[in-house]
């Protein structure tokens, strides 16, 4: 427990913590991550690149078909101890923001105010027209997909509708990246929770934090490329570790 006690002490000493979460925080809610050996989604299914989605109607419909089947796990999931611990740190004022790579909406569902959650890779619980940005609710698109076998173009402008997530090859959301950098520049402790830290530019943020003098803690079952620059690395399970350091059962 020495490492956990050290983590708890680092949290105690810090004034402005930034929490940076990846798919690993949601595996305890039953949502598979991408890269865990054996269970990660990518051991089973190839991701759809943004350009392929734009280029092909068939690829778009394949993506909707996946959304309305495999990703059901996201709709049925509820926040776990890891999310709860993050919410505690935000609520107490110890942490200023959660920067997340996740698209599952579980930080919001755990009670963290929307303005303290920065979603770098968007959100899969709704969709948007890529042209006019009109918002579409998933339940409506799903009914349409079930009835017609497809999701039609935007009713307002004829543009392509896509889940509001950032795909590989798609530009990062400018405002979210700006906010993520701003909170990182202001923090004195940057805590990575459940990310393999191989997706860029998101994985640049812990490095930025270090560059401006913040401490860096990484909580991840497996090693990451940034372990060597971290002040503390916990190769542990997220739920029990985070519960311990914030003092929840
Ligand atoms: P990743 O799959 O690359 O890495 C997840 C890491 O978490 C792995 O290194 C794994 O060892 C670790 N991990 C998993 N469960 C853990 C647990 N219970 N305790 C401790 N460690 C655990 O995920 P990433 O770094 O977030 O990057 C993948 C991309 O996948 C992200 O951009 C994200 O948008 C997307 N994604 C999101 C979800 C989601 O929203 N829940 C799910 C899958 C993928």
Coordinates of N, CA and C and ligand atoms in Angstrom, one line a residue, residues 20-28 31-37 40-42 74 100-106 121 124 166 168 193-199 202 219-224 234-239, ligand 1:
X20 N -7.1 12.9 -16.0 CA -7.1 12.6 -17.4 C -7.5 11.2 -17.6
X21 N -8.6 10.9 -18.1 CA -9.1 9.5 -18.1 C -9.2 8.9 -19.5
X22 N -9.0 7.6 -19.6 CA -9.1 6.9 -20.9 C -10.1 5.7 -20.7
X23 N -10.1 4.9 -21.7 CA -11.1 3.8 -21.7 C -11.0 2.9 -20.5
X24 N -9.8 2.8 -19.9 CA -9.6 1.9 -18.8 C -10.4 2.2 -17.6
X25 N -10.9 3.5 -17.4 CA -11.7 3.8 -16.3 C -13.1 3.2 -16.4
X26 N -13.5 2.9 -17.6 CA -14.9 2.4 -17.8 C -15.0 0.9 -18.0
X27 N -13.8 0.2 -18.0 CA -13.9 -1.3 -18.1 C -14.7 -1.9 -16.9
X28 N -14.5 -1.3 -15.7 CA -15.2 -1.8 -14.6 C -16.7 -1.5 -14.7
X31 N -17.6 -1.7 -20.1 CA -17.3 -1.2 -21.5 C -15.9 -1.6 -21.8
X32 N -15.7 -2.5 -22.9 CA -14.3 -2.9 -23.2 C -13.5 -1.7 -23.6
X33 N -12.2 -1.7 -23.3 CA -11.3 -0.7 -23.8 C -10.9 -1.1 -25.2
X34 N -9.9 -0.4 -25.8 CA -9.4 -0.7 -27.1 C -8.3 -1.7 -27.1
X35 N -7.4 -1.5 -26.1 CA -6.1 -2.1 -26.3 C -5.7 -3.2 -25.2
X36 N -6.6 -3.5 -24.3 CA -6.3 -4.5 -23.3 C -6.1 -5.8 -24.1
X37 N -5.0 -6.6 -23.8 CA -4.8 -7.9 -24.4 C -6.0 -8.8 -24.2
X40 N -9.7 -6.2 -25.3 CA -9.8 -4.9 -26.0 C -10.6 -5.1 -27.3
X41 N -11.4 -4.0 -27.7 CA -12.2 -4.1 -28.9 C -11.4 -4.3 -30.2
X42 N -10.1 -3.8 -30.2 CA -9.3 -3.9 -31.4 C -8.8 -5.3 -31.6
X74 N -22.3 0.7 -24.0 CA -22.2 2.1 -23.5 C -23.6 2.6 -22.9
X100 N -11.2 13.9 -20.7 CA -11.4 12.5 -21.0 C -11.3 12.2 -22.4
X101 N -10.8 11.0 -22.7 CA -10.8 10.5 -24.1 C -12.0 9.7 -24.3
X102 N -12.8 9.5 -23.3 CA -13.9 8.6 -23.4 C -15.1 9.2 -24.1
X103 N -16.0 8.4 -24.7 CA -17.1 8.9 -25.4 C -18.4 8.4 -24.8
X104 N -18.3 7.8 -23.5 CA -19.4 7.1 -22.9 C -20.3 7.9 -22.0
X105 N -20.0 9.2 -21.8 CA -20.8 10.1 -21.0 C -20.9 9.7 -19.5
X106 N -20.0 8.8 -19.0 CA -20.1 8.3 -17.7 C -19.6 9.4 -16.6
X121 N -12.6 13.4 -27.4 CA -13.0 12.6 -28.5 C -14.5 12.5 -28.7
X124 N -20.6 9.6 -27.7 CA -21.4 8.7 -28.6 C -22.9 8.7 -28.3
X166 N -15.0 11.6 -32.2 CA -13.9 12.0 -33.1 C -13.3 10.7 -33.6
X168 N -10.7 8.2 -35.9 CA -9.3 8.3 -36.3 C -9.2 9.0 -37.7
X193 N -5.6 8.2 -15.6 CA -6.3 7.1 -15.1 C -6.8 6.2 -16.2
X194 N -6.2 5.1 -16.5 CA -6.8 4.1 -17.5 C -6.6 4.5 -18.9
X195 N -5.4 5.0 -19.2 CA -5.1 5.3 -20.7 C -3.8 4.6 -21.0
X196 N -3.7 4.0 -22.2 CA -2.5 3.4 -22.7 C -1.5 4.5 -23.2
X197 N -2.0 5.8 -23.3 CA -1.2 6.9 -23.6 C -0.5 6.8 -25.0
X198 N -1.2 6.2 -25.9 CA -0.6 6.1 -27.2 C -1.4 6.8 -28.3
X199 N -2.5 7.4 -27.9 CA -3.3 8.2 -28.8 C -3.0 9.7 -28.7
X202 N -3.8 13.6 -27.6 CA -4.2 13.6 -26.2 C -3.1 13.2 -25.2
X219 N -2.2 5.9 -13.2 CA -2.8 4.7 -12.7 C -3.3 3.9 -13.9
X220 N -2.6 2.8 -14.2 CA -2.9 1.9 -15.3 C -2.4 0.5 -15.1
X221 N -3.3 -0.4 -15.4 CA -2.9 -1.8 -15.2 C -1.6 -2.2 -15.9
X222 N -1.4 -1.7 -17.1 CA -0.2 -2.0 -17.9 C 0.7 -0.8 -18.0
X223 N 2.0 -1.1 -18.4 CA 2.9 0.0 -18.5 C 2.5 0.9 -19.7
X224 N 2.9 2.2 -19.6 CA 2.7 3.1 -20.7 C 4.0 3.8 -21.1
X234 N 1.2 3.6 -10.8 CA 0.5 2.5 -10.1 C 0.0 1.5 -11.1
X235 N 0.6 0.3 -11.2 CA 0.1 -0.7 -12.1 C -0.9 -1.5 -11.3
X236 N -2.0 -0.9 -11.2 CA -3.1 -1.4 -10.3 C -4.5 -1.2 -11.0
X237 N -5.5 -1.9 -10.4 CA -6.9 -1.7 -10.8 C -7.4 -0.3 -10.4
X238 N -8.1 0.3 -11.3 CA -8.5 1.7 -11.0 C -9.5 1.8 -9.9
X239 N -10.6 1.0 -9.9 CA -11.7 1.2 -8.9 C -11.2 1.1 -7.5
Ligands
LIG1 P1 -6.8 2.1 -24.4 O1 -7.7 1.0 -24.7 O2 -5.7 2.4 -25.4 O3 -6.1 1.9 -23.0 C1 -6.8 1.6 -21.9 C2 -5.8 1.2 -20.8 O4 -6.5 1.0 -19.6 C3 -5.0 -0.1 -21.1 O5 -3.6 0.2 -21.0 C4 -5.4 -1.0 -20.0 O6 -4.3 -1.8 -19.5 C5 -5.9 -0.1 -18.9 N1 -7.0 -0.6 -18.1 C6 -8.2 -1.2 -18.5 N2 -9.0 -1.5 -17.5 C7 -8.3 -1.2 -16.4 C8 -8.6 -1.2 -15.0 N3 -9.8 -1.7 -14.6 N4 -7.7 -0.8 -14.1 C9 -6.5 -0.3 -14.5 N5 -6.1 -0.2 -15.8 C10 -7.1 -0.6 -16.7 O7 -7.7 3.4 -24.2 P2 -7.3 5.0 -24.3 O8 -5.9 5.2 -23.9 O9 -8.4 5.7 -23.7 O10 -7.4 5.2 -25.9 C11 -8.3 4.6 -26.7 C12 -9.3 5.5 -27.4 O11 -10.5 4.6 -27.3 C13 -9.8 6.7 -26.8 O12 -9.5 7.7 -27.7 C14 -11.3 6.6 -26.6 O13 -11.9 7.6 -27.3 C15 -11.7 5.3 -27.2 N6 -12.5 4.4 -26.4 C16 -13.4 4.9 -25.5 C17 -14.2 4.0 -24.7 C18 -15.1 4.6 -23.7 O14 -15.7 5.7 -24.0 N7 -15.4 3.9 -22.6 C19 -14.0 2.6 -24.9 C20 -13.1 2.1 -25.9 C21 -12.4 3.1 -26.6

